[in-house]
Amino acid sequence: MDRQLFIDEVKKLNVDLTEKMLEQLNRYYELLVEWNSKINLTAITEKHEVYLKHFYDSLTLCKVIDLNSEESLCDIGTGAGFPGIVLKICFPHLRLTLVDALNKRINFLKLVCEELGLDNVECIHARAEEYALKNRDLFDIVTARAVAPLNILLEYSIPLVKVSKYFIALKGIEDINESKNALKILNCNIITEEKFLLPIEGSNRTIIKIEKAGNTPGKYPRRFAEIKKKPL
């Protein structure tokens, strides 16, 4: 995906990129490639692929929500900063929290924020379920691009969401039926299930927008070992 195609496709998502945003994305790409030789951030390093599979893919969250109307976003298991950093570049008003269990990645994300001049970003070194225990009902949007099944992601993420606000999962192919029990227990409902193909290569994508309808029972999230042994 070259620069102009990226701009054109992102515009279809109702995101108008400024020259500053494009410069920040380019510098982000440079840092990603540079640091990828030191720590494992991504298997995708070709520029056209990063712009398609990381940058554009992160912005597809805009298919289901207008981020101009939201104030805070938490990206769980953010890895190299997708989708959180990309969303912050394009929606600079957002108060962003990035959570990842690997400190090397958190150090990278702090450097990215400094280099790109991104403010109101907090980079947290923690497991998602541990962070959620002490930070309940804080965010307008919680998102995850992780490969974990939806029922597990829900237990990590829903406690962090304000009541009547949203958890948005960026997934490949997902069997939502396996998450019905988790949705019921955690007091949340699927609002939108958006299925589409990524441009150019045509791989399957699903965006699942879930509203938190009521308070999360205090026993959730459980410890990682319990979640893994007996998912909701």
Tab-separated table of C-alpha atoms in Angstrom:
chain	number	residue	atom	x	y	z
A	1	MET	CA	0.000	0.000	0.000
A	2	ASP	CA	1.735	3.147	-1.188
A	3	ARG	CA	1.299	6.589	0.389
A	4	GLN	CA	-1.497	7.840	-1.897
A	5	LEU	CA	-3.500	4.623	-1.718
A	6	PHE	CA	-3.150	4.683	2.055
A	7	ILE	CA	-4.457	8.264	2.164
A	8	ASP	CA	-7.346	7.387	-0.158
A	9	GLU	CA	-8.379	4.246	1.731
A	10	VAL	CA	-8.152	5.941	5.113
A	11	LYS	CA	-10.347	8.768	3.818
A	12	LYS	CA	-13.062	6.160	3.194
A	13	LEU	CA	-12.915	5.545	6.951
A	14	ASN	CA	-13.696	9.275	7.460
A	15	VAL	CA	-10.158	9.985	8.602
A	16	ASP	CA	-8.483	12.978	6.960
A	17	LEU	CA	-4.725	12.789	7.389
A	18	THR	CA	-2.728	15.978	7.812
A	19	GLU	CA	0.872	16.311	6.671
A	20	LYS	CA	1.953	16.187	10.319
A	21	MET	CA	0.120	12.883	10.830
A	22	LEU	CA	1.762	11.420	7.730
A	23	GLU	CA	5.174	12.524	8.969
A	24	GLN	CA	4.504	10.957	12.375
A	25	LEU	CA	3.409	7.682	10.777
A	26	ASN	CA	6.544	7.620	8.636
A	27	ARG	CA	8.768	8.207	11.674
A	28	TYR	CA	6.839	5.516	13.548
A	29	TYR	CA	7.605	3.126	10.711
A	30	GLU	CA	11.313	4.019	10.831
A	31	LEU	CA	11.475	3.413	14.587
A	32	LEU	CA	9.567	0.153	14.245
A	33	VAL	CA	12.076	-1.216	11.728
A	34	GLU	CA	15.067	0.073	13.687
A	35	TRP	CA	13.945	-1.433	16.987
A	36	ASN	CA	12.696	-4.640	15.414
A	37	SER	CA	16.338	-5.674	15.014
A	38	LYS	CA	16.777	-5.348	18.801
A	39	ILE	CA	13.502	-6.776	20.108
A	40	ASN	CA	10.793	-8.799	18.425
A	41	LEU	CA	8.062	-6.290	17.545
A	42	THR	CA	6.626	-7.536	14.252
A	43	ALA	CA	7.198	-10.054	11.496
A	44	ILE	CA	5.984	-7.435	9.013
A	45	THR	CA	8.686	-4.925	8.081
A	46	GLU	CA	8.189	-4.014	4.391
A	47	LYS	CA	6.852	-0.480	4.285
A	48	HIS	CA	3.851	-1.161	2.040
A	49	GLU	CA	2.848	-4.072	4.273
A	50	VAL	CA	3.228	-2.113	7.521
A	51	TYR	CA	0.996	0.621	6.126
A	52	LEU	CA	-1.634	-1.926	5.098
A	53	LYS	CA	-1.530	-4.564	7.845
A	54	HIS	CA	-0.664	-2.334	10.791
A	55	PHE	CA	-1.514	1.315	10.071
A	56	TYR	CA	-4.619	0.948	7.901
A	57	ASP	CA	-5.795	-2.101	9.833
A	58	SER	CA	-5.597	-0.154	13.111
A	59	LEU	CA	-7.716	2.648	11.689
A	60	THR	CA	-10.509	0.279	10.615
A	61	LEU	CA	-11.794	0.664	14.181
A	62	CYS	CA	-13.319	3.864	12.769
A	63	LYS	CA	-15.774	1.704	10.843
A	64	VAL	CA	-17.762	1.223	14.047
A	65	ILE	CA	-17.193	4.375	16.131
A	66	ASP	CA	-16.500	8.090	15.754
A	67	LEU	CA	-13.415	8.662	17.878
A	68	ASN	CA	-13.878	12.426	17.632
A	69	SER	CA	-16.671	11.980	20.172
A	70	GLU	CA	-14.635	9.940	22.669
A	71	GLU	CA	-12.061	11.112	25.206
A	72	SER	CA	-10.127	8.093	26.493
A	73	LEU	CA	-8.867	4.860	24.975
A	74	CYS	CA	-7.002	1.904	26.444
A	75	ASP	CA	-5.176	-0.574	24.186
A	76	ILE	CA	-4.755	-3.945	25.895
A	77	GLY	CA	-1.828	-6.136	24.820
A	78	THR	CA	-0.694	-3.346	22.534
A	79	GLY	CA	2.572	-4.993	21.433
A	80	ALA	CA	4.324	-2.567	19.086
A	81	GLY	CA	1.501	-0.033	19.553
A	82	PHE	CA	-1.257	-1.270	17.279
A	83	PRO	CA	-3.885	0.051	17.177
A	84	GLY	CA	-3.258	2.541	20.015
A	85	ILE	CA	-0.384	4.641	18.669
A	86	VAL	CA	-1.899	4.878	15.181
A	87	LEU	CA	-5.225	6.019	16.634
A	88	LYS	CA	-3.481	8.596	18.831
A	89	ILE	CA	-1.611	10.029	15.825
A	90	CYS	CA	-4.845	10.434	13.876
A	91	PHE	CA	-6.983	11.503	16.858
A	92	PRO	CA	-4.519	13.511	18.965
A	93	HIS	CA	-7.165	14.630	21.480
A	94	LEU	CA	-7.470	11.085	22.858
A	95	ARG	CA	-6.087	10.294	26.297
A	96	LEU	CA	-4.330	7.024	25.529
A	97	THR	CA	-3.216	4.179	27.797
A	98	LEU	CA	-1.086	1.374	26.369
A	99	VAL	CA	-0.810	-1.869	28.350
A	100	ASP	CA	1.652	-4.655	27.605
A	101	ALA	CA	3.230	-7.451	29.640
A	102	LEU	CA	6.712	-7.102	28.100
A	103	ASN	CA	8.781	-4.218	29.455
A	104	LYS	CA	11.000	-4.070	26.353
A	105	ARG	CA	7.956	-3.209	24.271
A	106	ILE	CA	6.845	-0.582	26.791
A	107	ASN	CA	10.284	1.050	26.564
A	108	PHE	CA	9.921	1.127	22.786
A	109	LEU	CA	6.477	2.719	23.035
A	110	LYS	CA	7.766	5.413	25.392
A	111	LEU	CA	10.484	6.243	22.875
A	112	VAL	CA	7.930	6.412	20.049
A	113	CYS	CA	5.720	8.806	22.022
A	114	GLU	CA	8.709	11.019	22.807
A	115	GLU	CA	10.015	11.033	19.224
A	116	LEU	CA	6.569	11.740	17.765
A	117	GLY	CA	5.666	14.378	20.347
A	118	LEU	CA	2.575	12.519	21.553
A	119	ASP	CA	1.222	13.805	24.864
A	120	ASN	CA	-1.375	12.372	27.247
A	121	VAL	CA	-0.104	8.833	26.669
A	122	GLU	CA	0.550	6.424	29.537
A	123	CYS	CA	2.586	3.271	28.847
A	124	ILE	CA	1.902	0.574	31.439
A	125	HIS	CA	4.012	-2.542	32.010
A	126	ALA	CA	1.473	-5.052	33.337
A	127	ARG	CA	-0.570	-8.094	32.503
A	128	ALA	CA	-4.007	-7.047	31.273
A	129	GLU	CA	-5.961	-8.822	34.011
A	130	GLU	CA	-3.735	-7.347	36.751
A	131	TYR	CA	-4.135	-3.822	35.391
A	132	ALA	CA	-7.905	-4.269	35.104
A	133	LEU	CA	-8.244	-5.227	38.756
A	134	LYS	CA	-7.112	-1.778	39.924
A	135	ASN	CA	-8.437	0.398	37.091
A	136	ARG	CA	-12.117	-0.326	36.730
A	137	ASP	CA	-14.637	1.802	34.811
A	138	LEU	CA	-12.036	4.271	33.527
A	139	PHE	CA	-12.229	4.326	29.725
A	140	ASP	CA	-14.647	5.314	26.988
A	141	ILE	CA	-13.042	2.784	24.650
A	142	VAL	CA	-10.992	-0.314	25.370
A	143	THR	CA	-9.582	-2.100	22.367
A	144	ALA	CA	-7.488	-5.161	21.638
A	145	ARG	CA	-5.943	-6.561	18.501
A	146	ALA	CA	-4.650	-9.624	20.322
A	147	VAL	CA	-5.038	-13.168	19.049
A	148	ALA	CA	-6.739	-14.454	22.218
A	149	PRO	CA	-10.326	-15.747	21.879
A	150	LEU	CA	-13.052	-13.162	22.442
A	151	ASN	CA	-14.349	-14.703	25.684
A	152	ILE	CA	-10.871	-14.304	27.218
A	153	LEU	CA	-10.417	-10.767	25.868
A	154	LEU	CA	-13.782	-9.801	27.357
A	155	GLU	CA	-12.725	-10.785	30.867
A	156	TYR	CA	-9.518	-8.764	30.527
A	157	SER	CA	-11.153	-5.713	29.009
A	158	ILE	CA	-14.755	-5.178	30.116
A	159	PRO	CA	-13.834	-4.280	33.735
A	160	LEU	CA	-11.864	-1.301	32.372
A	161	VAL	CA	-14.785	0.124	30.372
A	162	LYS	CA	-17.165	2.769	31.719
A	163	VAL	CA	-20.785	1.633	31.903
A	164	SER	CA	-22.559	2.411	28.600
A	165	LYS	CA	-19.209	2.672	26.787
A	166	TYR	CA	-17.433	0.174	24.546
A	167	PHE	CA	-14.935	-2.605	24.120
A	168	ILE	CA	-13.897	-2.982	20.475
A	169	ALA	CA	-12.048	-6.098	19.349
A	170	LEU	CA	-10.136	-6.149	16.065
A	171	LYS	CA	-10.122	-9.772	14.985
A	172	GLY	CA	-9.680	-12.140	12.097
A	173	ILE	CA	-12.403	-14.780	11.882
A	174	GLU	CA	-14.190	-15.146	15.215
A	175	ASP	CA	-16.926	-17.506	16.445
A	176	ILE	CA	-19.050	-15.205	18.571
A	177	ASN	CA	-21.227	-18.092	19.770
A	178	GLU	CA	-18.379	-19.200	22.027
A	179	SER	CA	-18.566	-15.861	23.854
A	180	LYS	CA	-22.278	-15.818	24.734
A	181	ASN	CA	-21.678	-16.961	28.301
A	182	ALA	CA	-18.940	-14.381	28.875
A	183	LEU	CA	-21.144	-11.612	27.488
A	184	LYS	CA	-23.949	-12.536	29.886
A	185	ILE	CA	-21.758	-12.906	32.984
A	186	LEU	CA	-19.900	-9.637	32.344
A	187	ASN	CA	-23.078	-7.596	31.624
A	188	CYS	CA	-22.307	-6.596	28.064
A	189	ASN	CA	-23.879	-6.876	24.619
A	190	ILE	CA	-22.624	-7.025	21.052
A	191	ILE	CA	-23.737	-3.855	19.246
A	192	THR	CA	-21.955	-4.313	15.907
A	193	GLU	CA	-20.184	-7.134	14.121
A	194	GLU	CA	-18.480	-5.629	11.074
A	195	LYS	CA	-17.005	-8.089	8.592
A	196	PHE	CA	-14.858	-6.930	5.663
A	197	LEU	CA	-11.812	-7.728	3.564
A	198	LEU	CA	-8.514	-5.901	3.910
A	199	PRO	CA	-7.755	-3.941	0.694
A	200	ILE	CA	-5.273	-5.349	-1.835
A	201	GLU	CA	-4.671	-8.739	-0.215
A	202	GLY	CA	-8.274	-9.530	0.742
A	203	SER	CA	-7.727	-11.176	4.136
A	204	ASN	CA	-10.748	-11.496	6.444
A	205	ARG	CA	-11.314	-9.001	9.226
A	206	THR	CA	-14.005	-8.717	11.912
A	207	ILE	CA	-14.568	-5.763	14.216
A	208	ILE	CA	-16.758	-6.500	17.218
A	209	LYS	CA	-18.202	-3.539	19.122
A	210	ILE	CA	-19.502	-4.441	22.574
A	211	GLU	CA	-21.371	-2.162	24.963
A	212	LYS	CA	-20.934	-2.494	28.712
A	213	ALA	CA	-24.537	-2.504	29.919
A	214	GLY	CA	-23.914	-2.697	33.656
A	215	ASN	CA	-21.284	-3.069	36.349
A	216	THR	CA	-18.836	-5.949	36.056
A	217	PRO	CA	-19.125	-8.444	38.935
A	218	GLY	CA	-16.278	-7.838	41.402
A	219	LYS	CA	-14.743	-11.302	41.018
A	220	TYR	CA	-13.679	-10.505	37.429
A	221	PRO	CA	-11.104	-10.513	36.029
A	222	ARG	CA	-9.781	-13.649	37.678
A	223	ARG	CA	-6.117	-14.648	37.823
A	224	PHE	CA	-4.504	-15.613	34.530
A	225	ALA	CA	-4.217	-19.292	35.482
A	226	GLU	CA	-7.955	-19.454	36.245
A	227	ILE	CA	-8.914	-17.637	33.030
A	228	LYS	CA	-6.767	-19.968	30.950
A	229	LYS	CA	-7.929	-23.124	32.715
A	230	LYS	CA	-11.646	-22.287	32.615
A	231	PRO	CA	-12.598	-19.464	30.209
A	232	LEU	CA	-16.049	-17.975	30.679
